CSV table of C-alpha atoms and ligand atoms in Angstrom, one decimal:
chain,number,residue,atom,x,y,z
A,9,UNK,CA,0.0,0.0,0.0
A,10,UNK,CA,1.5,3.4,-0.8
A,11,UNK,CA,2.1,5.9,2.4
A,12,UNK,CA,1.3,9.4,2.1
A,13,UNK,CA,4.8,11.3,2.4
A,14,UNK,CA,5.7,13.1,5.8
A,15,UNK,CA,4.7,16.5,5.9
A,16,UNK,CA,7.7,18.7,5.5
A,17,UNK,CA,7.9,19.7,9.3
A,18,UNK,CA,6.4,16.5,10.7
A,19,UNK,CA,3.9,16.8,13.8
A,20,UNK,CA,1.4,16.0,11.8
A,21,UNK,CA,1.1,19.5,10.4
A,22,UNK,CA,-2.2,19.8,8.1
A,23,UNK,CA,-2.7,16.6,8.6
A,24,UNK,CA,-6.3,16.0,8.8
A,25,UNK,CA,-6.6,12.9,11.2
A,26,UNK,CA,-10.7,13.0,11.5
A,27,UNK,CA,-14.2,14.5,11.1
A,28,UNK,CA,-15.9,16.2,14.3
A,29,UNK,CA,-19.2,18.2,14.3
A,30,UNK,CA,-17.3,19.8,17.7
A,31,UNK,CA,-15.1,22.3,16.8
A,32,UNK,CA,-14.2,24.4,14.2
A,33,UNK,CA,-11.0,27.1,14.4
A,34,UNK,CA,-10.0,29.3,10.9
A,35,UNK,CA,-6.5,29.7,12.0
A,36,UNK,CA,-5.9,32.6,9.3
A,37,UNK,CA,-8.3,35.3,10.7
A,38,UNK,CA,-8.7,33.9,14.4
A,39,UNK,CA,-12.1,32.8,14.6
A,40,UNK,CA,-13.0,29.6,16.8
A,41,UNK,CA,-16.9,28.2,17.1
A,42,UNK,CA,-18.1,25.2,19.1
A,43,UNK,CA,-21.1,24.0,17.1
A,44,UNK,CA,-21.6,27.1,15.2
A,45,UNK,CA,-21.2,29.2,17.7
A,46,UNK,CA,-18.8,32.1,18.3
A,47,UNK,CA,-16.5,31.3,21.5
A,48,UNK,CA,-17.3,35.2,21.5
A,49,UNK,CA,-21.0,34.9,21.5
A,50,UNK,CA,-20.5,31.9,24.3
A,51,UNK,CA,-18.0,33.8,26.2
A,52,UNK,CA,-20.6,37.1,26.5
A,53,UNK,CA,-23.8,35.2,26.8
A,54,UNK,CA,-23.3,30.9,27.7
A,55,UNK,CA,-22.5,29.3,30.8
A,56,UNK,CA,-19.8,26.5,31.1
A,57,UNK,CA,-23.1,24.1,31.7
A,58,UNK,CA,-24.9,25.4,28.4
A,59,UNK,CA,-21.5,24.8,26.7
A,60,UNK,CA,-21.3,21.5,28.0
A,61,UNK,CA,-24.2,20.3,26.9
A,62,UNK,CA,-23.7,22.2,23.6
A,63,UNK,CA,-21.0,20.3,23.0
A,64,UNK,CA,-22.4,16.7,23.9
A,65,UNK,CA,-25.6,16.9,22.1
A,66,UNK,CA,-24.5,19.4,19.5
A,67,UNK,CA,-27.5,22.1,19.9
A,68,UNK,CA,-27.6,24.9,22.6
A,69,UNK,CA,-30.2,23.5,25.4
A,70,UNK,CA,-33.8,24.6,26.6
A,71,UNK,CA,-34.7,25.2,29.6
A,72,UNK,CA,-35.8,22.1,31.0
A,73,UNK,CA,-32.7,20.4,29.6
A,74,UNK,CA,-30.3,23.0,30.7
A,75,UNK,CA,-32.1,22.4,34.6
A,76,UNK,CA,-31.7,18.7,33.8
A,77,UNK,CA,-28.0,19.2,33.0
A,78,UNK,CA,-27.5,21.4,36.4
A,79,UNK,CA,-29.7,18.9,38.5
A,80,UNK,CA,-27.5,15.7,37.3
A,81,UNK,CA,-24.4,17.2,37.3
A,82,UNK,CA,-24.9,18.6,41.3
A,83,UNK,CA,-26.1,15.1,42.1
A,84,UNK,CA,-23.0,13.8,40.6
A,85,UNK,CA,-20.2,16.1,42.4
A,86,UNK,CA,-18.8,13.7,45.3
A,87,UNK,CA,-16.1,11.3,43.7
A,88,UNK,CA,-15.6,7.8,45.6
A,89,UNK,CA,-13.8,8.2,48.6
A,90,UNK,CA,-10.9,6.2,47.8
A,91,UNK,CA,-9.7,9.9,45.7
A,92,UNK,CA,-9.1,11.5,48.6
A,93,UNK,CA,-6.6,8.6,50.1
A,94,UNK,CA,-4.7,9.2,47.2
A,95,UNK,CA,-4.3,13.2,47.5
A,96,UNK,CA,-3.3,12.7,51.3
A,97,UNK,CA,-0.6,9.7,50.2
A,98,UNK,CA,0.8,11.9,47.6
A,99,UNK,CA,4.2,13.2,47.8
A,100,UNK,CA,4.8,16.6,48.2
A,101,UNK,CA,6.3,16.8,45.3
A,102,UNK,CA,3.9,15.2,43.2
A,103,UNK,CA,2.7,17.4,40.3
A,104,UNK,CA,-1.1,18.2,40.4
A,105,UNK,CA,-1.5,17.2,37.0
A,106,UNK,CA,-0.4,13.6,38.2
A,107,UNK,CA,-2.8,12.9,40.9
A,108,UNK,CA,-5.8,14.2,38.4
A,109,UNK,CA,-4.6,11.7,36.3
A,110,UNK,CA,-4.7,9.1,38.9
A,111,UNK,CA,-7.6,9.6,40.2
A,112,UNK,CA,-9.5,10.2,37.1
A,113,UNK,CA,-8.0,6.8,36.6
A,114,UNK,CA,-9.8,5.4,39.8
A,115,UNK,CA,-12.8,6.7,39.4
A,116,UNK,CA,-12.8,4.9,36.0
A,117,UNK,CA,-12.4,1.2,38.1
A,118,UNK,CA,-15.2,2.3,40.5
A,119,UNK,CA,-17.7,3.7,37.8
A,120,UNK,CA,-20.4,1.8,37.8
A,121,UNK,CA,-20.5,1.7,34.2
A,122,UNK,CA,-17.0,0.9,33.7
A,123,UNK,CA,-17.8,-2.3,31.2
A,124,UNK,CA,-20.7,-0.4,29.6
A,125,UNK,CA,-18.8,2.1,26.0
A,126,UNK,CA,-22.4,2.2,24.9
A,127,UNK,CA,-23.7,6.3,24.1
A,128,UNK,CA,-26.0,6.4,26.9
A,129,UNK,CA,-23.4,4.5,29.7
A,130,UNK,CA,-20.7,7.5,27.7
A,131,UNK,CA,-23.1,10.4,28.6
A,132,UNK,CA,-23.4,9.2,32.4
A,133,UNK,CA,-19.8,9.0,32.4
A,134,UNK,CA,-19.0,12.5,31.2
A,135,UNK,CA,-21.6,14.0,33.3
A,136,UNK,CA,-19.7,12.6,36.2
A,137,UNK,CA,-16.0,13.6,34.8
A,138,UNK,CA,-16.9,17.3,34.2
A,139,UNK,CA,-18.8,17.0,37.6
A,140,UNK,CA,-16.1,15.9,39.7
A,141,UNK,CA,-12.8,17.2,38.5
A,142,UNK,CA,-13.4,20.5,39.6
A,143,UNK,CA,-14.0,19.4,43.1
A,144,UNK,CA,-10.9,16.5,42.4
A,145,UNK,CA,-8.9,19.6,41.7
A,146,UNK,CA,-10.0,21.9,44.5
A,147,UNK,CA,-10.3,19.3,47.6
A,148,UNK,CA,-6.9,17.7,46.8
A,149,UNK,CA,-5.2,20.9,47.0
A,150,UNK,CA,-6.9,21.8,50.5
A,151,UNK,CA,-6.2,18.5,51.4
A,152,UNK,CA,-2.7,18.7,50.4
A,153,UNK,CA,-1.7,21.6,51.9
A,154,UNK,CA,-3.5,20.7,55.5
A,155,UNK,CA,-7.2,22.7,55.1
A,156,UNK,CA,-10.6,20.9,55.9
A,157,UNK,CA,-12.1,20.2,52.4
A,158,UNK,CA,-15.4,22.2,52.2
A,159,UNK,CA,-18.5,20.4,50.8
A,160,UNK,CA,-19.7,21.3,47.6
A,161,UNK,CA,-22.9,22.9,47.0
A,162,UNK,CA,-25.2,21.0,44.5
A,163,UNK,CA,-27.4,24.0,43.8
A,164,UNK,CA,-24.5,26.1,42.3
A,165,UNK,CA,-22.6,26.4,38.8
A,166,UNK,CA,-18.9,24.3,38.0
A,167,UNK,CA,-17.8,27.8,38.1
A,168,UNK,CA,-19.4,28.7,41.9
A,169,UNK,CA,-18.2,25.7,43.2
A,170,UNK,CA,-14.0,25.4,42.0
A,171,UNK,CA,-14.2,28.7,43.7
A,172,UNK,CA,-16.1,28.1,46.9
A,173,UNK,CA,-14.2,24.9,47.8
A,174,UNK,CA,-10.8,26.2,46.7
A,175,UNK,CA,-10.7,29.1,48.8
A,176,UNK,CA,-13.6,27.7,51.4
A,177,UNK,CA,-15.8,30.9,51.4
A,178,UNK,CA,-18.8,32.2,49.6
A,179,UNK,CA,-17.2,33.4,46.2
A,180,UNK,CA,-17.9,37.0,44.3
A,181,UNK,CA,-20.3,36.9,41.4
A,182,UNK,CA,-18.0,38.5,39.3
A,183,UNK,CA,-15.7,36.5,39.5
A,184,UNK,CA,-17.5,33.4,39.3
A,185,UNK,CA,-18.7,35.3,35.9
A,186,UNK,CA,-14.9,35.0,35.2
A,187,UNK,CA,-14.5,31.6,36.0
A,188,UNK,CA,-17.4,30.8,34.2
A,189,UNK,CA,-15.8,32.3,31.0
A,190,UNK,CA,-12.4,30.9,31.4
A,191,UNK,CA,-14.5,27.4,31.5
A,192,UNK,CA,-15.9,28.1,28.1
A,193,UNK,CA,-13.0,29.1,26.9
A,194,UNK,CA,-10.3,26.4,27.4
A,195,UNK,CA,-13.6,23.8,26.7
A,196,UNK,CA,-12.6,22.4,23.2
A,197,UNK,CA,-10.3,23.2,20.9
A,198,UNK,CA,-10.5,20.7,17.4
A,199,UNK,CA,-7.8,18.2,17.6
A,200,UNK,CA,-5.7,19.5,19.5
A,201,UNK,CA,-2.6,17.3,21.2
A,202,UNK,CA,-4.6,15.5,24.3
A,203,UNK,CA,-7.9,15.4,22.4
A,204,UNK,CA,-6.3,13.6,19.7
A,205,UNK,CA,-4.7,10.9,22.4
A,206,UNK,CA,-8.1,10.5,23.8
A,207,UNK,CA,-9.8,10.0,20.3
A,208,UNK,CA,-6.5,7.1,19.7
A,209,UNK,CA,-7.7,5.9,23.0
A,210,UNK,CA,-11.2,5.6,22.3
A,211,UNK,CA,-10.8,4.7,18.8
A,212,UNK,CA,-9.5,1.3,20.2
A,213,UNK,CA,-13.0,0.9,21.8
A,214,UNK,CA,-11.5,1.6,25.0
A,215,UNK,CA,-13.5,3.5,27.7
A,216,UNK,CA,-14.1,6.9,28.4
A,217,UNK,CA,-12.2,7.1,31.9
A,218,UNK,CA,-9.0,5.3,29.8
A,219,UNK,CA,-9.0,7.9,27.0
A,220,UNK,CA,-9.5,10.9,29.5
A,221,UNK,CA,-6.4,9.5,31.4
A,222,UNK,CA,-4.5,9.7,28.3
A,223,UNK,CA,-5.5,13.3,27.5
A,224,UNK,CA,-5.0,14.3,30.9
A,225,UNK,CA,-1.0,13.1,30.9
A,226,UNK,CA,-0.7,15.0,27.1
A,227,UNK,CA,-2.5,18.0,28.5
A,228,UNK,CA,0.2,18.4,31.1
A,229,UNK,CA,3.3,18.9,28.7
A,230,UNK,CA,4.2,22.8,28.4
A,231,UNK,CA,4.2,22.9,24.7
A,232,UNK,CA,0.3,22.4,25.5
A,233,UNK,CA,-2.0,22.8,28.7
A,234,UNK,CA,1.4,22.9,30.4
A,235,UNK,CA,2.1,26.8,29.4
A,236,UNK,CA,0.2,28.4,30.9
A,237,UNK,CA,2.0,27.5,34.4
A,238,UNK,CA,5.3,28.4,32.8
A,239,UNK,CA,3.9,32.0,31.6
A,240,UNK,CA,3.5,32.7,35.0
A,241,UNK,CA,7.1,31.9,35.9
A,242,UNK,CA,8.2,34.1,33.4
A,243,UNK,CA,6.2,36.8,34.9
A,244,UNK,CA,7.1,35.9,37.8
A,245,UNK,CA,10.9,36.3,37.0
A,246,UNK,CA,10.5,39.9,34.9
A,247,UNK,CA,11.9,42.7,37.2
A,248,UNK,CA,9.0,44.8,36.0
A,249,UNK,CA,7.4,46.6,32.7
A,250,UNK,CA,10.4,48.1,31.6
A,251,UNK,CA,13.2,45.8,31.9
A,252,UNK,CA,10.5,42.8,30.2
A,253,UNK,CA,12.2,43.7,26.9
A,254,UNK,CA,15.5,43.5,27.8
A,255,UNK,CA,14.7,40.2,29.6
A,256,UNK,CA,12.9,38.4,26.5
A,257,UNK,CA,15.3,39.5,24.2
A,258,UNK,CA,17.7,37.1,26.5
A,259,UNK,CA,15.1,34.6,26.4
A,260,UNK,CA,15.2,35.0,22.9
A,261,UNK,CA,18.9,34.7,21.9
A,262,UNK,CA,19.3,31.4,24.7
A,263,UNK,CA,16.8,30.2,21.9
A,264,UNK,CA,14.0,29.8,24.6
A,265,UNK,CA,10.8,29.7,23.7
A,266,UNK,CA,8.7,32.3,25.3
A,267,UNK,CA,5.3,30.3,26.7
A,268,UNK,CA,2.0,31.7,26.2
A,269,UNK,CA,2.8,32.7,22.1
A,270,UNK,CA,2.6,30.9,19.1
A,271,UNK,CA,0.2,28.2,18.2
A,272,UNK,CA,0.3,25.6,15.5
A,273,UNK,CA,-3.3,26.8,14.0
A,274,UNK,CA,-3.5,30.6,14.3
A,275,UNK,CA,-2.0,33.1,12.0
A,276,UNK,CA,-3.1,35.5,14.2
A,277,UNK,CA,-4.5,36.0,17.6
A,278,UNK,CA,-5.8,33.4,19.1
A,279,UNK,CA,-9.1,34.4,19.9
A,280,UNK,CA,-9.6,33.3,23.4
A,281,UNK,CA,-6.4,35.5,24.2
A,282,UNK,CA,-8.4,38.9,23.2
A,283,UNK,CA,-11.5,37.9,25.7
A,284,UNK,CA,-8.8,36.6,28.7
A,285,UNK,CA,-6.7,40.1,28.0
A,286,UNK,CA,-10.0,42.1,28.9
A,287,UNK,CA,-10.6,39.9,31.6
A,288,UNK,CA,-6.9,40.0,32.9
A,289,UNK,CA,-7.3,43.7,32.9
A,290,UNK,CA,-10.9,43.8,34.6
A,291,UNK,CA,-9.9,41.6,37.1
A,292,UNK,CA,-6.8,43.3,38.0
A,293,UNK,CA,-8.5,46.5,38.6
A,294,UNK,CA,-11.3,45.1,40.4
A,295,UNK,CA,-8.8,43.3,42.7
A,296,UNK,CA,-6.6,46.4,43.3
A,297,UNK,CA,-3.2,45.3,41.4
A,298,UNK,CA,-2.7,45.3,37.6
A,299,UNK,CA,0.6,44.2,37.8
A,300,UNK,CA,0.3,40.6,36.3
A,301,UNK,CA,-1.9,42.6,33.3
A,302,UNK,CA,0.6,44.5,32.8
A,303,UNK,CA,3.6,42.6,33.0
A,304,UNK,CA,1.7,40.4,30.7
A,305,UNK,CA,0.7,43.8,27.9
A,306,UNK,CA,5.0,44.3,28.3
A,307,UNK,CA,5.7,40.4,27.5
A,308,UNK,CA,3.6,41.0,24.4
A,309,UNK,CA,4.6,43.5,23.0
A,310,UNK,CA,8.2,42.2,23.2
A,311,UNK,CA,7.2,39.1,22.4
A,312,UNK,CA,5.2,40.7,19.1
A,313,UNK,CA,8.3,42.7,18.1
A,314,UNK,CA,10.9,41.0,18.0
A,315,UNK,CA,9.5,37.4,17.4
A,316,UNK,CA,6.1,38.4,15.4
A,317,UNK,CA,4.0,35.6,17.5
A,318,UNK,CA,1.1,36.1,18.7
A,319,UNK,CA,0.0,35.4,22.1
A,320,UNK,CA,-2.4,31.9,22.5
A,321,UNK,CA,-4.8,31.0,25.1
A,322,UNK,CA,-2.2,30.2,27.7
A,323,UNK,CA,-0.8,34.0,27.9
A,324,UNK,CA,-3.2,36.0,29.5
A,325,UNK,CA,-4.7,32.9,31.5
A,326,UNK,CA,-1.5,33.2,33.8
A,327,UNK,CA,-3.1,36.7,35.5
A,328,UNK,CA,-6.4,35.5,35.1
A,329,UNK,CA,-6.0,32.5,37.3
A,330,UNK,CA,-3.5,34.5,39.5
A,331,UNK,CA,-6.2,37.7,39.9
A,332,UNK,CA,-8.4,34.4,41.2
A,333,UNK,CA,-6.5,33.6,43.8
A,334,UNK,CA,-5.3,29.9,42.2
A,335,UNK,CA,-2.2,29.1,43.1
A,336,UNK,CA,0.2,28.8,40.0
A,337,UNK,CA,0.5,24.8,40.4
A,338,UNK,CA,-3.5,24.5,39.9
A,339,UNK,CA,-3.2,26.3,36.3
A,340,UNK,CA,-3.1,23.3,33.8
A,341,UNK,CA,-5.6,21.3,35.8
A,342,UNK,CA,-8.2,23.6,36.0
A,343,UNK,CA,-7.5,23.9,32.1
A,344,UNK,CA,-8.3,20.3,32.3
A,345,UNK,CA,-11.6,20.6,34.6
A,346,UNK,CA,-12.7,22.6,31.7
A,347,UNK,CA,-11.1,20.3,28.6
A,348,UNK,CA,-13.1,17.3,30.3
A,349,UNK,CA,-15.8,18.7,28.4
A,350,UNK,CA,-14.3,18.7,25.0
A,351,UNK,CA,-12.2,15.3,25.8
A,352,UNK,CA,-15.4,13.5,26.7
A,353,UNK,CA,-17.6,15.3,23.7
A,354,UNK,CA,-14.8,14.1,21.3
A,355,UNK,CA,-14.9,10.6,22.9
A,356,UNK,CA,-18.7,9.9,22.7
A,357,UNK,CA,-18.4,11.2,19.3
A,358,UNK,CA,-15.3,8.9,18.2
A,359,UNK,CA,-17.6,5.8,19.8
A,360,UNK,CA,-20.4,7.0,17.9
A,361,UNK,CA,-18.3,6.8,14.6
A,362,UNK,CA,-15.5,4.8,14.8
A,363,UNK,CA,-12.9,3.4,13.1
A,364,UNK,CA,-9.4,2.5,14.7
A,365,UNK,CA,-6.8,5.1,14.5
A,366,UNK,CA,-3.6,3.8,13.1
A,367,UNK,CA,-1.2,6.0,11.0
A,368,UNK,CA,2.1,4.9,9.3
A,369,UNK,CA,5.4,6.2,9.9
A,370,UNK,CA,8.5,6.6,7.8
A,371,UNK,CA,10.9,4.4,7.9
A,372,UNK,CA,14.6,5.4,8.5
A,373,UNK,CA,16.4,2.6,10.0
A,374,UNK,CA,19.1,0.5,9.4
A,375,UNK,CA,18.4,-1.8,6.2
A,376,UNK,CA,18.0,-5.7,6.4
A,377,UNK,CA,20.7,-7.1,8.2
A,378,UNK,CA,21.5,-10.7,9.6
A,379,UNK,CA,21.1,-11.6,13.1
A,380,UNK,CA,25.1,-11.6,14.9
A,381,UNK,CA,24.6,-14.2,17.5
A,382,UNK,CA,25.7,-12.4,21.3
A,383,UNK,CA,29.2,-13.9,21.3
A,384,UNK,CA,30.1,-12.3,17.3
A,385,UNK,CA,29.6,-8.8,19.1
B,30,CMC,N1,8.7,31.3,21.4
B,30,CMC,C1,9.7,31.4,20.6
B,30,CMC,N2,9.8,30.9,19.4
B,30,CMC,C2,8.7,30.2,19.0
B,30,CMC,C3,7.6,30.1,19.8
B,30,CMC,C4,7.6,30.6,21.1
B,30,CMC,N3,6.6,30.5,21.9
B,30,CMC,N4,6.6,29.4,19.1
B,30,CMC,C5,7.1,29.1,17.9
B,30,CMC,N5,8.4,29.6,17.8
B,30,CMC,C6,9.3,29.6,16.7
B,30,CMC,C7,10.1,28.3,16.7
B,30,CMC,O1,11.3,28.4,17.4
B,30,CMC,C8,10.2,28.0,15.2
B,30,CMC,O2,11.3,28.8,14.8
B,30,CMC,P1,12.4,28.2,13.8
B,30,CMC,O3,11.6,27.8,12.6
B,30,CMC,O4,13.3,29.4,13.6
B,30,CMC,O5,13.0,27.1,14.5
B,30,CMC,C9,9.0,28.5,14.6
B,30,CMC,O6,8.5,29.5,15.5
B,30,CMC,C10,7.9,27.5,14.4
B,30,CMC,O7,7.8,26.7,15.6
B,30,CMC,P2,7.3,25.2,15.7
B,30,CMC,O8,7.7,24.7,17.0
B,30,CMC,O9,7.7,24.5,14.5
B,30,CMC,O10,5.7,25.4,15.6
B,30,CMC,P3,4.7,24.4,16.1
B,30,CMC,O11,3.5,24.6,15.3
B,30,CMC,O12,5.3,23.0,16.1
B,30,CMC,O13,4.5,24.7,17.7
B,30,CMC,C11,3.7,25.5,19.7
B,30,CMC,C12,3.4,25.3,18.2
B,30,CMC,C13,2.5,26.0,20.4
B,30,CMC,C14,4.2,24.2,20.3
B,30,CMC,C15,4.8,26.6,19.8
B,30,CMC,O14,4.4,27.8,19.3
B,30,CMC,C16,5.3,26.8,21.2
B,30,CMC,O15,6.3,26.0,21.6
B,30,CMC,N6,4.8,27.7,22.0
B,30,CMC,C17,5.1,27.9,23.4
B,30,CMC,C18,4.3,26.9,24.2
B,30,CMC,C19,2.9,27.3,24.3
B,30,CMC,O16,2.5,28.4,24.6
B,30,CMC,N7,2.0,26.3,24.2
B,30,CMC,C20,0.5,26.5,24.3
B,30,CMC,C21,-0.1,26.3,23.0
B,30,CMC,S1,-1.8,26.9,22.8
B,30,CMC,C22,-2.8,26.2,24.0
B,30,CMC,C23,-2.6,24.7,24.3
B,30,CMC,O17,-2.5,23.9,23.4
B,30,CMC,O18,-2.5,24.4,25.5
């Protein structure tokens, strides 16, 4: 059978690797919709839950489904208790990212329909993801660093709750609102690196839990979800606004790459960058320090030019999430409490549609060659 040649760069670059009703991104003028819709148009006027359900059933809800949604996904927040042995047995040093993994991984043993991959069985099992990785995420941490967990509240939003039991009070509406939007934002994004390894994982007619646990370890890489942890190290390192341009132009002659910019789709901004800039800024100001926006405005200009990149979604999420009070160590997996709604959306879909996923490669060893037996060597 003839193989397609390797595209010139590799990565699979323009390499279309499936069809998805999810997600669709037009790299050269920067728009991205879920569905149809405008990530603008979601990010001004959806909720995390009406995106959710957007992207599993592929229509925008009514009202009786979108209370349906919100009634089984508070009934649905407490994970099995054997998560939290986990978080308390972690090492200190274990990355975040790692214990969501394993005890996504868990909860895929425990689920009571862990033999069932049928569409219905897939639904119940992504309700129950999305549910409970924001309180995976939140609890562990208190846990971690020796605070009482707090007990979710099954009458309020994703967004109210990541909040509430993180920092263990009754959270502002605004920034819920900003929470919410962030939410939206990072909650599918085509095939992107770790949606791609769960659709290889699915494809194999593995479960859901599996394929999420595969996405969740790509997700954590800094060329991906990873970033935006790394941007705010960088902030973190600039002396202030006007020595950032002396300090990425270091960056860039160590031939470092500066997180948070550049993007293998966009030609231009990505668009979720322009809606997290206005809410780094908003946030800042309502919070009483700017700092982080602004260090972030410096970094991009810089950035812009003497590089020409543009800034991706990982950028501005840095002050976001800082101006929220999560700690920087929480930043890629509360991108993945919001990815689980993407990951699982793209796995029902592969399930519903499937076909194994098994590409070719190149190649470029040594030529055939007889066995030397141990002792000729
Ligand atoms: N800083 C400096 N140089 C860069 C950057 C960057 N952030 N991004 C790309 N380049 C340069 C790169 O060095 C290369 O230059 P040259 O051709 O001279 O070697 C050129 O641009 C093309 O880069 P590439 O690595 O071939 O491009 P890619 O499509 O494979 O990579 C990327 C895309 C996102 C991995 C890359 O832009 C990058 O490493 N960015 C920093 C990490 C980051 O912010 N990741 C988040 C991505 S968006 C959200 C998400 O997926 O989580």
């Amino acid at each position: 059978m003839a193989v397609a040649p390797l595209a010139p760069k590799g990565g699979l670059e323009g390499i279309i690797a499936g069809r998805s009703a999810l997600c669709e991104i037009d790299g050269e003028t920067g728009k991205l919709l879920y569905a149809g819709y405008d990530i603008a148009d979601l990010a001004e006027h959806s909720s995390f839950e009406e995106t959710c359900w957007l992207l599993w059933h592929g229509e925008l809800p009514t009202q009786p489904e979108l209370a349906t949604l919100a009634q089984a996904l508070g009934a649905n927040l407490e994970p099995r208790a054997t998560v939290w042995d986990v978080a308390a047995d972690a090492p200190e040093c274990a990355d975040p990212m790692d214990l969501l993994r394993t005890q996504v991984s868990l909860l895929g043993m425990s689920d009571p329909d862990c033999a069932d991959n049928g569409e219905h069985a897939d639904h119940a099992k992504a309700i129950r993801l999305v549910a409970q990785s924001g309180v995976l995420v939140a609890t562990s941490e208190r846990i971690r660093t020796g605070l009482r967990p707090v007990d979710p509240d099954p009458t309020r939003s994703i967004a109210w709750n990541l909040l509430h039991l993180l920092h263990g009070d009754e959270p502002d509406e605004q920034d819920v609102r900003a929470v919410d939007v962030c939410l939206i934002l990072h909650a599918e994004h085509g095939m992107n690196a770790s949606t791609f390894a769960a659709r290889v994982t699915a494809a194999t007619l593995s479960d859901i839990h599996s394929a999420v646990v595969s996405a969740i370890g790509t997700l954590k890489g800094p060329l991906h979800g990873g970033a935006n942890e790394r941007v705010m190290e960088l902030l973190r390192q600039l002396p202030d606004v006007d020595g950032t341009r002396a300090h990425i132009e270091q960056l860039l002659a160590n031939r470092k790459r500066v997180m948070g910019f550049g993007h293998r789709v966009y030609r231009t901004e990505d668009p979720r960058a322009t809606i997290l800039r206005r809410h780094s800024r908003d946030l800042g100001e309502r919070h009483g320090d700017t700092r982080w926006y602004e260090l972030t405005v410096a970094v991009e200009k810089s950035v812009h030019q003497l590089k020409g990149l543009y800034p991706n979604v990982d950028l501005y999420s840095a002050s976001v999430y800082t101006s929220l009070g999560f700690p920087q160590r929480l930043f890629t997996p509360i991108f993945a409490v919001s990815r689980m709604a993407g990951w699982t959306a793209n796995i029902i879909e592969q399930h519903r549609d499937n076909r194994l996923i098994r590409p070719d490669s190149e190649y470029v060893g040594a030529p055939p060659r007889p066995y030397v037996p141990l002792s000729e060597r």
